[in-house]
Amino acid sequence: MKRHVDAALAHARAAAATPPADAVVDDAVARLSHVARDALTGVLNGTGILLHTNLGRAPLAREAIDAIATVAGGASNLEYDLERGVRGSRYDRLAALLREGTGAEASLVVNNCAAAVLLALDTFARGAGGAPREVIVARNALIEIGGGFRLPDVLARSGAVMVEVGTTNKVRAEDYARALSPRTGLLLRVHPSNFRIAGFTEDVDVAALARLGRSAGVPVVEDLGSGALCDLREYGLPRERTVQDAVADGVDAVAFSGDKLLGGPQAGIVVGRTAAIARMRANPLLRALRVGAPTLAALAATLALHGRRESRERIPFYRMLAVPLDALRARASALAAQVPRLDIVARDVVGYAGGGTLPLAEIASVAAFWRPRDDVDAAAARLRRAVRPVVARGEDDGIAIDLRTIAPDDDGDLVRALELAG
Ligand SMILES: *Cc1c(COP(=O)(O)O)cnc(C)c1O
């Protein structure tokens, strides 16, 4: 604090003409708030994008937060087998839950899905002595996930030799079969989670691909990304391929994110056959990708909530999806009454799942909308400077704060931000 006041004073003393006292105070406040805003802080997500990667993706369920609190403040059995009183494996802590939830024999948890893909490539795409092996991948799968993670580049870095098959719009298991060679280390399938190819298209039948891998003695890995465990049609969304689908299709390993459609903490989960998971667990690279007890605790609590629809809706992502439009309209009216100066109205808007999932699925929503006294960008900037910053949607004609992505419990903080927003 003092440091920033001193800096503002020094700046004033160095100026050719002594600035007025108000300007020095403003400068000190700006220096302070700039520092405060660079530090990690909670914000209100008024964008209508449920899993906003820039805003931390999936908010956690109360149960997951409590689970973190339980293990984070003291010792835990992270790598300790309580039954036998000997060293255990952190990768066993979620084994039963993941077996039950996905139907897979074995599992592994790493830092994110990108790490899971990296580990799979490093494990299966190197021969004995580290000689590179071939990874067969479809041309419709050479995706960029975001943040510069491009599958062809990751493949190149892993030292694997990429063998592309099929075309942009059509890929079949026979395309993979024709490319098999004694050098093949892996058959990779990537789920098109963040883009869609429409029209004259055909995607590989993953069950046929799994059979091909089995008969050739080559592992088949699916990068599923989104990680749905339930049928999203229950929430008015298109059906998304689930983890259970991938397991039932018989792939050796399927990798997915913890903080996308699972609604848990940032993590990468790999489930699959015991032999394939054992090879990944034995890879020394795993040590650099591992997660700690808080992540495992939050993940376990989130997985436990997935069992039934009622408990699943305790996970914020599913709770947000399930909120009826009338409830959002009522909140918009209440905000309008609490901040009459802004002339807030309820406006119908469209939101998205986000997080690189369901890219075309529109989610009907309601925003608190008003026309600011000056320009939209300035009003949006004032919202971002609130004690609890609000990230709004700038529309052509005003500011819209989508209420689906803000928990009703946070409406008090939202009112305080709106009072400053003008
Ligand atoms: C999102 C995604 C990833 C990366 O997941 P992170 O958990 O963000 O690392 C990898 N593959 C696919 C197909 C994805 O959709």
Short mmCIF file of C-alpha atoms and ligand atoms in Angstrom, two decimals:
data_model
loop_
_atom_site.label_atom_id
_atom_site.label_comp_id
_atom_site.label_asym_id
_atom_site.label_seq_id
_atom_site.Cartn_x
_atom_site.Cartn_y
_atom_site.Cartn_z
CA MET A 1 0.00 0.00 0.00
CA LYS A 2 2.63 2.51 1.18
CA ARG A 3 4.82 1.57 -1.76
CA HIS A 4 2.16 2.70 -4.24
CA VAL A 5 1.50 5.97 -2.41
CA ASP A 6 5.26 6.63 -2.37
CA ALA A 7 5.44 5.89 -6.09
CA ALA A 8 2.61 8.34 -6.82
CA LEU A 9 4.35 11.02 -4.68
CA ALA A 10 7.69 10.44 -6.37
CA HIS A 11 5.98 10.71 -9.74
CA ALA A 12 4.36 14.02 -8.67
CA ARG A 13 7.69 15.42 -7.39
CA ALA A 14 9.40 14.50 -10.64
CA ALA A 15 6.77 16.32 -12.70
CA ALA A 16 7.73 19.69 -14.25
CA ALA A 17 4.67 21.40 -12.70
CA THR A 18 3.35 20.19 -9.32
CA PRO A 19 0.08 18.35 -10.02
CA PRO A 20 -3.04 19.09 -7.89
CA ALA A 21 -3.48 16.92 -4.77
CA ASP A 22 -6.56 15.19 -6.26
CA ALA A 23 -4.53 13.99 -9.21
CA VAL A 24 -1.87 12.52 -6.92
CA VAL A 25 -4.55 10.67 -4.93
CA ASP A 26 -6.12 9.37 -8.16
CA ASP A 27 -2.72 8.21 -9.33
CA ALA A 28 -2.08 6.33 -6.04
CA VAL A 29 -5.53 4.68 -6.18
CA ALA A 30 -5.02 3.67 -9.80
CA ARG A 31 -1.62 2.13 -8.98
CA LEU A 32 -3.18 0.19 -6.09
CA SER A 33 -6.22 -1.07 -7.95
CA HIS A 34 -4.07 -2.06 -10.90
CA VAL A 35 -2.05 -4.32 -8.59
CA ALA A 36 -5.20 -5.64 -6.95
CA ARG A 37 -6.73 -6.50 -10.31
CA ASP A 38 -3.65 -8.36 -11.51
CA ALA A 39 -3.92 -10.70 -8.53
CA LEU A 40 -6.31 -13.62 -8.74
CA THR A 41 -9.77 -12.61 -7.55
CA GLY A 42 -13.37 -13.78 -7.80
CA VAL A 43 -15.52 -12.14 -10.47
CA LEU A 44 -19.13 -12.34 -11.57
CA ASN A 45 -19.55 -13.98 -14.98
CA GLY A 46 -22.24 -12.02 -16.79
CA THR A 47 -21.27 -13.31 -20.23
CA GLY A 48 -23.77 -16.15 -20.53
CA ILE A 49 -20.93 -18.55 -21.34
CA LEU A 50 -21.35 -21.20 -18.68
CA LEU A 51 -17.83 -22.64 -18.84
CA HIS A 52 -15.80 -19.53 -19.64
CA THR A 53 -12.17 -20.59 -19.94
CA ASN A 54 -10.90 -17.03 -19.30
CA LEU A 55 -13.05 -16.84 -16.17
CA GLY A 56 -11.89 -20.11 -14.65
CA ARG A 57 -14.23 -22.59 -16.39
CA ALA A 58 -16.44 -24.73 -14.14
CA PRO A 59 -17.47 -23.27 -10.77
CA LEU A 60 -17.35 -25.99 -8.12
CA ALA A 61 -20.23 -27.50 -6.17
CA ARG A 62 -20.39 -26.70 -2.46
CA GLU A 63 -19.62 -30.38 -1.81
CA ALA A 64 -16.40 -30.10 -3.84
CA ILE A 65 -15.34 -26.93 -2.02
CA ASP A 66 -16.00 -28.61 1.34
CA ALA A 67 -13.98 -31.63 0.21
CA ILE A 68 -11.03 -29.36 -0.60
CA ALA A 69 -11.30 -27.74 2.83
CA THR A 70 -11.29 -31.17 4.46
CA VAL A 71 -8.01 -32.32 2.92
CA ALA A 72 -6.17 -29.07 2.25
CA GLY A 73 -5.64 -27.92 5.84
CA GLY A 74 -3.98 -31.05 7.13
CA ALA A 75 -2.55 -34.43 6.31
CA SER A 76 -4.48 -36.83 4.07
CA ASN A 77 -4.12 -40.37 2.78
CA LEU A 78 -3.02 -38.99 -0.59
CA GLU A 79 -0.36 -41.68 -1.04
CA TYR A 80 -1.07 -43.85 1.94
CA ASP A 81 -2.99 -47.12 2.06
CA LEU A 82 -5.04 -46.88 5.25
CA GLU A 83 -6.08 -50.54 5.05
CA ARG A 84 -2.56 -51.94 5.07
CA GLY A 85 -0.66 -49.06 6.64
CA VAL A 86 1.83 -48.79 3.78
CA ARG A 87 2.55 -46.41 0.94
CA GLY A 88 -0.28 -46.23 -1.59
CA SER A 89 -0.97 -44.49 -4.89
CA ARG A 90 -2.76 -41.20 -5.34
CA TYR A 91 -4.17 -42.66 -8.55
CA ASP A 92 -6.18 -45.20 -6.54
CA ARG A 93 -8.18 -42.58 -4.63
CA LEU A 94 -10.71 -42.12 -7.43
CA ALA A 95 -10.51 -45.63 -8.87
CA ALA A 96 -13.80 -46.94 -7.45
CA LEU A 97 -15.79 -43.78 -8.26
CA LEU A 98 -14.52 -43.67 -11.83
CA ARG A 99 -15.13 -47.39 -12.34
CA GLU A 100 -18.68 -46.98 -11.14
CA GLY A 101 -19.32 -43.74 -13.05
CA THR A 102 -17.82 -44.72 -16.41
CA GLY A 103 -17.73 -48.51 -16.53
CA ALA A 104 -13.97 -48.48 -17.17
CA GLU A 105 -11.59 -50.94 -15.48
CA ALA A 106 -8.85 -48.47 -14.54
CA SER A 107 -8.12 -44.77 -14.31
CA LEU A 108 -5.56 -42.02 -13.87
CA VAL A 109 -5.85 -38.29 -13.10
CA VAL A 110 -3.45 -35.63 -14.37
CA ASN A 111 -3.36 -31.84 -14.53
CA ASN A 112 -5.67 -31.33 -17.52
CA CYS A 113 -6.81 -33.11 -20.65
CA ALA A 114 -3.93 -31.64 -22.64
CA ALA A 115 -1.54 -33.33 -20.19
CA ALA A 116 -3.47 -36.59 -20.57
CA VAL A 117 -3.05 -36.45 -24.36
CA LEU A 118 0.64 -35.65 -23.97
CA LEU A 119 1.10 -38.59 -21.59
CA ALA A 120 -0.76 -40.95 -23.93
CA LEU A 121 1.41 -39.92 -26.87
CA ASP A 122 4.60 -40.17 -24.86
CA THR A 123 3.59 -43.59 -23.56
CA PHE A 124 2.43 -45.23 -26.78
CA ALA A 125 4.24 -43.35 -29.52
CA ARG A 126 7.77 -44.25 -28.47
CA GLY A 127 9.16 -47.69 -29.12
CA ALA A 128 11.70 -49.49 -26.93
CA GLY A 129 14.68 -47.20 -26.44
CA GLY A 130 12.62 -44.14 -27.33
CA ALA A 131 12.53 -44.73 -31.09
CA PRO A 132 9.58 -42.80 -32.53
CA ARG A 133 6.55 -44.77 -33.58
CA GLU A 134 3.68 -43.85 -35.84
CA VAL A 135 0.44 -42.40 -34.58
CA ILE A 136 -2.45 -42.75 -37.00
CA VAL A 137 -4.85 -39.83 -36.74
CA ALA A 138 -7.76 -38.70 -38.90
CA ARG A 139 -7.59 -35.50 -40.94
CA ASN A 140 -10.81 -34.30 -39.31
CA ALA A 141 -9.04 -34.39 -35.93
CA LEU A 142 -6.11 -32.04 -36.46
CA ILE A 143 -7.60 -29.43 -34.19
CA GLU A 144 -6.49 -26.46 -32.17
CA ILE A 145 -7.94 -26.67 -28.68
CA GLY A 146 -7.13 -23.09 -27.69
CA GLY A 147 -4.25 -21.47 -25.88
CA GLY A 148 -2.01 -22.56 -28.76
CA PHE A 149 -2.49 -26.30 -28.13
CA ARG A 150 -2.60 -27.71 -31.66
CA LEU A 151 -2.77 -31.43 -32.04
CA PRO A 152 -0.29 -31.74 -34.93
CA ASP A 153 2.25 -29.65 -32.99
CA VAL A 154 1.78 -31.68 -29.83
CA LEU A 155 2.24 -34.86 -31.84
CA ALA A 156 5.43 -33.47 -33.34
CA ARG A 157 6.77 -32.49 -29.92
CA SER A 158 6.04 -35.92 -28.50
CA GLY A 159 8.48 -37.29 -31.06
CA ALA A 160 5.75 -39.36 -32.71
CA VAL A 161 5.48 -39.65 -36.45
CA MET A 162 2.03 -38.48 -37.49
CA VAL A 163 0.28 -40.50 -40.14
CA GLU A 164 -2.82 -38.68 -41.39
CA VAL A 165 -5.71 -40.66 -42.83
CA GLY A 166 -9.14 -39.94 -44.30
CA THR A 167 -10.27 -36.51 -45.43
CA THR A 168 -11.48 -33.36 -43.70
CA ASN A 169 -15.13 -34.43 -43.99
CA LYS A 170 -15.03 -38.24 -44.12
CA VAL A 171 -13.05 -40.75 -42.10
CA ARG A 172 -13.68 -44.46 -41.74
CA ALA A 173 -12.05 -47.26 -39.74
CA GLU A 174 -10.79 -48.70 -43.07
CA ASP A 175 -8.71 -45.55 -43.54
CA TYR A 176 -6.92 -46.37 -40.30
CA ALA A 177 -6.62 -50.06 -41.30
CA ARG A 178 -4.85 -49.22 -44.57
CA ALA A 179 -2.26 -47.12 -42.72
CA LEU A 180 -1.32 -49.81 -40.17
CA SER A 181 2.34 -50.82 -40.27
CA PRO A 182 4.81 -52.58 -37.99
CA ARG A 183 5.83 -49.09 -36.82
CA THR A 184 2.32 -48.12 -35.64
CA GLY A 185 2.29 -47.29 -31.93
CA LEU A 186 -1.16 -45.81 -31.51
CA LEU A 187 -4.52 -45.24 -33.18
CA LEU A 188 -5.74 -41.82 -32.02
CA ARG A 189 -9.31 -40.60 -32.20
CA VAL A 190 -10.10 -36.99 -31.34
CA HIS A 191 -13.64 -35.96 -30.55
CA PRO A 192 -14.72 -32.82 -32.43
CA SER A 193 -15.70 -31.08 -29.22
CA ASN A 194 -15.04 -27.45 -30.18
CA PHE A 195 -16.03 -27.37 -33.86
CA ARG A 196 -18.54 -28.95 -36.23
CA ILE A 197 -18.19 -30.09 -39.81
CA ALA A 198 -21.61 -30.12 -41.47
CA GLY A 199 -22.85 -31.43 -44.79
CA PHE A 200 -21.38 -34.47 -46.58
CA THR A 201 -19.64 -35.96 -43.55
CA GLU A 202 -18.85 -39.27 -41.94
CA ASP A 203 -16.90 -39.86 -38.76
CA VAL A 204 -15.11 -43.00 -37.75
CA ASP A 205 -17.10 -45.73 -36.00
CA VAL A 206 -15.09 -45.85 -32.76
CA ALA A 207 -16.21 -49.41 -31.90
CA ALA A 208 -14.87 -50.56 -35.29
CA LEU A 209 -11.65 -48.65 -34.62
CA ALA A 210 -11.31 -50.36 -31.22
CA ARG A 211 -11.79 -53.78 -32.87
CA LEU A 212 -9.15 -52.89 -35.45
CA GLY A 213 -6.69 -51.93 -32.72
CA ARG A 214 -7.38 -55.11 -30.79
CA SER A 215 -6.80 -57.36 -33.80
CA ALA A 216 -3.62 -55.48 -34.74
CA GLY A 217 -2.32 -55.37 -31.16
CA VAL A 218 -2.17 -51.53 -31.25
CA PRO A 219 -3.69 -49.37 -28.50
CA VAL A 220 -6.60 -47.06 -29.38
CA VAL A 221 -6.86 -43.78 -27.46
CA GLU A 222 -9.74 -41.34 -27.68
CA ASP A 223 -9.26 -37.68 -26.77
CA LEU A 224 -12.85 -36.91 -25.77
CA GLY A 225 -12.21 -33.47 -24.28
CA SER A 226 -15.66 -32.48 -23.08
CA GLY A 227 -16.24 -35.35 -20.63
CA ALA A 228 -20.05 -35.59 -20.40
CA LEU A 229 -21.29 -38.33 -18.07
CA CYS A 230 -25.01 -37.85 -18.77
CA ASP A 231 -27.33 -37.35 -21.71
CA LEU A 232 -27.39 -33.58 -22.22
CA ARG A 233 -30.76 -33.79 -23.98
CA GLU A 234 -32.20 -33.77 -20.45
CA TYR A 235 -31.16 -30.10 -20.43
CA GLY A 236 -32.37 -29.22 -23.91
CA LEU A 237 -28.90 -29.51 -25.43
CA PRO A 238 -27.86 -31.83 -28.27
CA ARG A 239 -26.73 -35.26 -27.19
CA GLU A 240 -22.96 -35.19 -26.64
CA ARG A 241 -20.85 -38.34 -26.78
CA THR A 242 -20.33 -39.50 -23.20
CA VAL A 243 -17.36 -41.08 -21.45
CA GLN A 244 -19.48 -44.22 -21.02
CA ASP A 245 -20.01 -44.33 -24.83
CA ALA A 246 -16.25 -44.29 -25.39
CA VAL A 247 -15.69 -46.99 -22.76
CA ALA A 248 -18.48 -49.14 -24.21
CA ASP A 249 -16.95 -48.77 -27.68
CA GLY A 250 -13.91 -50.55 -26.26
CA VAL A 251 -11.11 -48.00 -26.66
CA ASP A 252 -8.04 -48.71 -24.54
CA ALA A 253 -8.03 -45.25 -22.98
CA VAL A 254 -10.25 -42.18 -23.14
CA ALA A 255 -9.04 -38.77 -21.94
CA PHE A 256 -11.34 -35.94 -20.84
CA SER A 257 -11.32 -32.71 -18.83
CA GLY A 258 -12.42 -32.35 -15.23
CA ASP A 259 -13.65 -28.78 -15.67
CA LYS A 260 -15.80 -28.99 -18.79
CA LEU A 261 -19.07 -30.95 -18.84
CA LEU A 262 -18.05 -32.81 -15.68
CA GLY A 263 -18.30 -29.53 -13.79
CA GLY A 264 -15.32 -30.21 -11.51
CA PRO A 265 -11.82 -28.85 -10.92
CA GLN A 266 -9.17 -28.43 -13.60
CA ALA A 267 -7.94 -31.96 -14.24
CA GLY A 268 -7.41 -34.49 -17.00
CA ILE A 269 -8.95 -37.88 -16.43
CA VAL A 270 -7.97 -41.01 -18.27
CA VAL A 271 -10.10 -44.14 -17.96
CA GLY A 272 -9.77 -47.41 -19.82
CA ARG A 273 -8.36 -50.90 -19.84
CA THR A 274 -6.06 -51.99 -17.05
CA ALA A 275 -3.10 -52.77 -19.35
CA ALA A 276 -3.15 -49.40 -21.14
CA ILE A 277 -3.61 -47.40 -17.92
CA ALA A 278 -0.79 -49.39 -16.26
CA ARG A 279 1.56 -48.39 -19.09
CA MET A 280 0.61 -44.73 -18.66
CA ARG A 281 1.02 -44.97 -14.88
CA ALA A 282 4.52 -46.38 -15.36
CA ASN A 283 5.62 -43.43 -17.54
CA PRO A 284 8.14 -41.24 -15.62
CA LEU A 285 6.60 -38.15 -17.28
CA LEU A 286 3.55 -38.70 -15.06
CA ARG A 287 5.47 -37.24 -12.13
CA ALA A 288 5.50 -33.86 -13.88
CA LEU A 289 1.77 -33.94 -14.65
CA ARG A 290 0.37 -35.10 -11.35
CA VAL A 291 -2.36 -33.43 -9.29
CA GLY A 292 -2.52 -32.81 -5.55
CA ALA A 293 -4.98 -33.78 -2.85
CA PRO A 294 -7.30 -30.73 -3.25
CA THR A 295 -7.90 -31.54 -6.92
CA LEU A 296 -8.56 -35.22 -6.21
CA ALA A 297 -10.90 -34.34 -3.34
CA ALA A 298 -12.91 -31.90 -5.46
CA LEU A 299 -13.06 -34.36 -8.32
CA ALA A 300 -14.27 -37.18 -6.08
CA ALA A 301 -17.01 -35.00 -4.61
CA THR A 302 -18.11 -33.88 -8.09
CA LEU A 303 -18.15 -37.43 -9.46
CA ALA A 304 -20.24 -38.56 -6.50
CA LEU A 305 -22.87 -35.92 -7.39
CA HIS A 306 -23.22 -37.25 -10.94
CA GLY A 307 -25.10 -40.36 -9.86
CA ARG A 308 -28.62 -38.91 -9.87
CA ARG A 309 -30.19 -35.94 -11.62
CA GLU A 310 -31.17 -34.20 -8.34
CA SER A 311 -27.65 -34.38 -6.94
CA ARG A 312 -26.10 -33.54 -10.33
CA GLU A 313 -27.92 -30.21 -10.25
CA ARG A 314 -25.92 -29.30 -7.17
CA ILE A 315 -23.02 -28.92 -9.63
CA PRO A 316 -23.15 -25.26 -10.77
CA PHE A 317 -22.89 -26.09 -14.49
CA TYR A 318 -26.02 -28.26 -14.34
CA ARG A 319 -27.77 -25.91 -11.94
CA MET A 320 -27.18 -23.03 -14.38
CA LEU A 321 -28.49 -25.13 -17.28
CA ALA A 322 -31.63 -26.09 -15.38
CA VAL A 323 -32.70 -22.60 -14.23
CA PRO A 324 -36.04 -21.69 -15.88
CA LEU A 325 -36.28 -18.44 -17.88
CA ASP A 326 -39.02 -17.13 -15.57
CA ALA A 327 -36.65 -17.24 -12.61
CA LEU A 328 -34.08 -15.22 -14.57
CA ARG A 329 -36.75 -12.66 -15.59
CA ALA A 330 -37.81 -12.28 -11.96
CA ARG A 331 -34.20 -11.57 -10.96
CA ALA A 332 -33.84 -8.98 -13.73
CA SER A 333 -36.98 -7.22 -12.42
CA ALA A 334 -35.66 -7.29 -8.86
CA LEU A 335 -32.37 -5.72 -10.03
CA ALA A 336 -34.30 -3.05 -11.94
CA ALA A 337 -36.19 -2.17 -8.73
CA GLN A 338 -33.00 -2.05 -6.64
CA VAL A 339 -31.08 0.19 -9.03
CA PRO A 340 -33.88 2.34 -10.53
CA ARG A 341 -31.43 4.92 -11.88
CA LEU A 342 -30.21 2.60 -14.64
CA ASP A 343 -33.64 1.77 -16.16
CA ILE A 344 -32.75 -1.92 -16.34
CA VAL A 345 -34.98 -4.14 -18.46
CA ALA A 346 -35.05 -7.91 -18.88
CA ARG A 347 -33.73 -8.81 -22.33
CA ASP A 348 -33.87 -12.22 -24.02
CA VAL A 349 -30.35 -13.29 -24.96
CA VAL A 350 -28.53 -16.42 -26.08
CA GLY A 351 -25.78 -18.11 -24.07
CA TYR A 352 -23.43 -21.02 -24.75
CA ALA A 353 -21.96 -23.94 -22.83
CA GLY A 354 -18.41 -22.73 -23.61
CA GLY A 355 -15.15 -24.38 -22.59
CA GLY A 356 -14.72 -25.75 -26.09
CA THR A 357 -17.88 -27.84 -25.83
CA LEU A 358 -21.14 -27.84 -27.81
CA PRO A 359 -19.98 -24.93 -30.01
CA LEU A 360 -23.29 -24.45 -31.84
CA ALA A 361 -25.78 -25.15 -29.05
CA GLU A 362 -27.65 -22.00 -28.06
CA ILE A 363 -28.94 -21.68 -24.52
CA ALA A 364 -31.89 -19.32 -24.19
CA SER A 365 -31.28 -16.89 -21.36
CA VAL A 366 -32.26 -13.53 -19.86
CA ALA A 367 -29.98 -10.56 -19.21
CA ALA A 368 -30.30 -7.41 -17.15
CA PHE A 369 -29.90 -4.78 -19.88
CA TRP A 370 -29.51 -1.00 -19.81
CA ARG A 371 -28.19 1.85 -21.92
CA PRO A 372 -25.30 3.56 -20.10
CA ARG A 373 -25.13 7.36 -19.89
CA ASP A 374 -21.82 7.37 -21.80
CA ASP A 375 -20.40 4.70 -24.07
CA VAL A 376 -20.74 0.96 -23.60
CA ASP A 377 -17.01 0.30 -23.25
CA ALA A 378 -16.63 2.86 -20.45
CA ALA A 379 -19.59 1.37 -18.55
CA ALA A 380 -18.21 -2.15 -18.98
CA ALA A 381 -14.84 -0.95 -17.65
CA ARG A 382 -16.54 0.54 -14.54
CA LEU A 383 -18.21 -2.84 -13.91
CA ARG A 384 -14.83 -4.52 -14.06
CA ARG A 385 -13.51 -2.11 -11.42
CA ALA A 386 -16.17 -3.09 -8.84
CA VAL A 387 -15.03 -4.64 -5.56
CA ARG A 388 -16.33 -7.89 -7.03
CA PRO A 389 -15.64 -7.25 -10.71
CA VAL A 390 -18.43 -8.03 -13.18
CA VAL A 391 -17.62 -9.21 -16.69
CA ALA A 392 -20.61 -8.19 -18.83
CA ARG A 393 -21.53 -8.59 -22.47
CA GLY A 394 -21.12 -5.40 -24.45
CA GLU A 395 -23.98 -5.20 -26.97
CA ASP A 396 -24.24 -2.62 -29.77
CA ASP A 397 -26.87 -0.64 -27.91
CA GLY A 398 -26.00 -1.17 -24.25
CA ILE A 399 -24.78 -3.51 -21.54
CA ALA A 400 -26.25 -6.95 -20.96
CA ILE A 401 -25.48 -9.03 -17.90
CA ASP A 402 -26.63 -12.59 -18.48
CA LEU A 403 -28.14 -13.79 -15.22
CA ARG A 404 -27.90 -17.52 -15.96
CA THR A 405 -24.16 -17.49 -15.31
CA ILE A 406 -24.41 -15.54 -12.04
CA ALA A 407 -25.56 -17.40 -8.95
CA PRO A 408 -28.65 -15.78 -7.31
CA ASP A 409 -26.66 -15.63 -4.05
CA ASP A 410 -24.34 -13.16 -5.78
CA ASP A 411 -27.09 -10.68 -6.74
CA GLY A 412 -26.16 -8.51 -3.71
CA ASP A 413 -22.62 -8.06 -5.07
CA LEU A 414 -24.09 -7.44 -8.52
CA VAL A 415 -26.28 -4.62 -7.15
CA ARG A 416 -23.23 -2.98 -5.54
CA ALA A 417 -21.39 -3.12 -8.88
CA LEU A 418 -24.42 -1.74 -10.75
CA GLU A 419 -24.67 1.19 -8.33
CA LEU A 420 -21.20 2.29 -9.46
CA ALA A 421 -21.71 1.45 -13.09
CA GLY A 422 -24.01 4.32 -14.03
C1 LIG B 1 -10.71 -29.10 -24.26
C2 LIG B 1 -10.07 -30.21 -24.96
C3 LIG B 1 -8.78 -30.61 -24.60
C4 LIG B 1 -7.98 -29.90 -23.55
O1 LIG B 1 -8.55 -30.00 -22.32
P1 LIG B 1 -7.90 -29.22 -21.06
O2 LIG B 1 -8.47 -29.92 -19.88
O3 LIG B 1 -8.33 -27.81 -21.22
O4 LIG B 1 -6.43 -29.39 -21.16
C5 LIG B 1 -8.22 -31.67 -25.29
N1 LIG B 1 -8.88 -32.29 -26.26
C6 LIG B 1 -10.13 -31.95 -26.65
C7 LIG B 1 -10.81 -32.71 -27.73
C8 LIG B 1 -10.77 -30.90 -25.98
O5 LIG B 1 -12.01 -30.56 -26.34
#
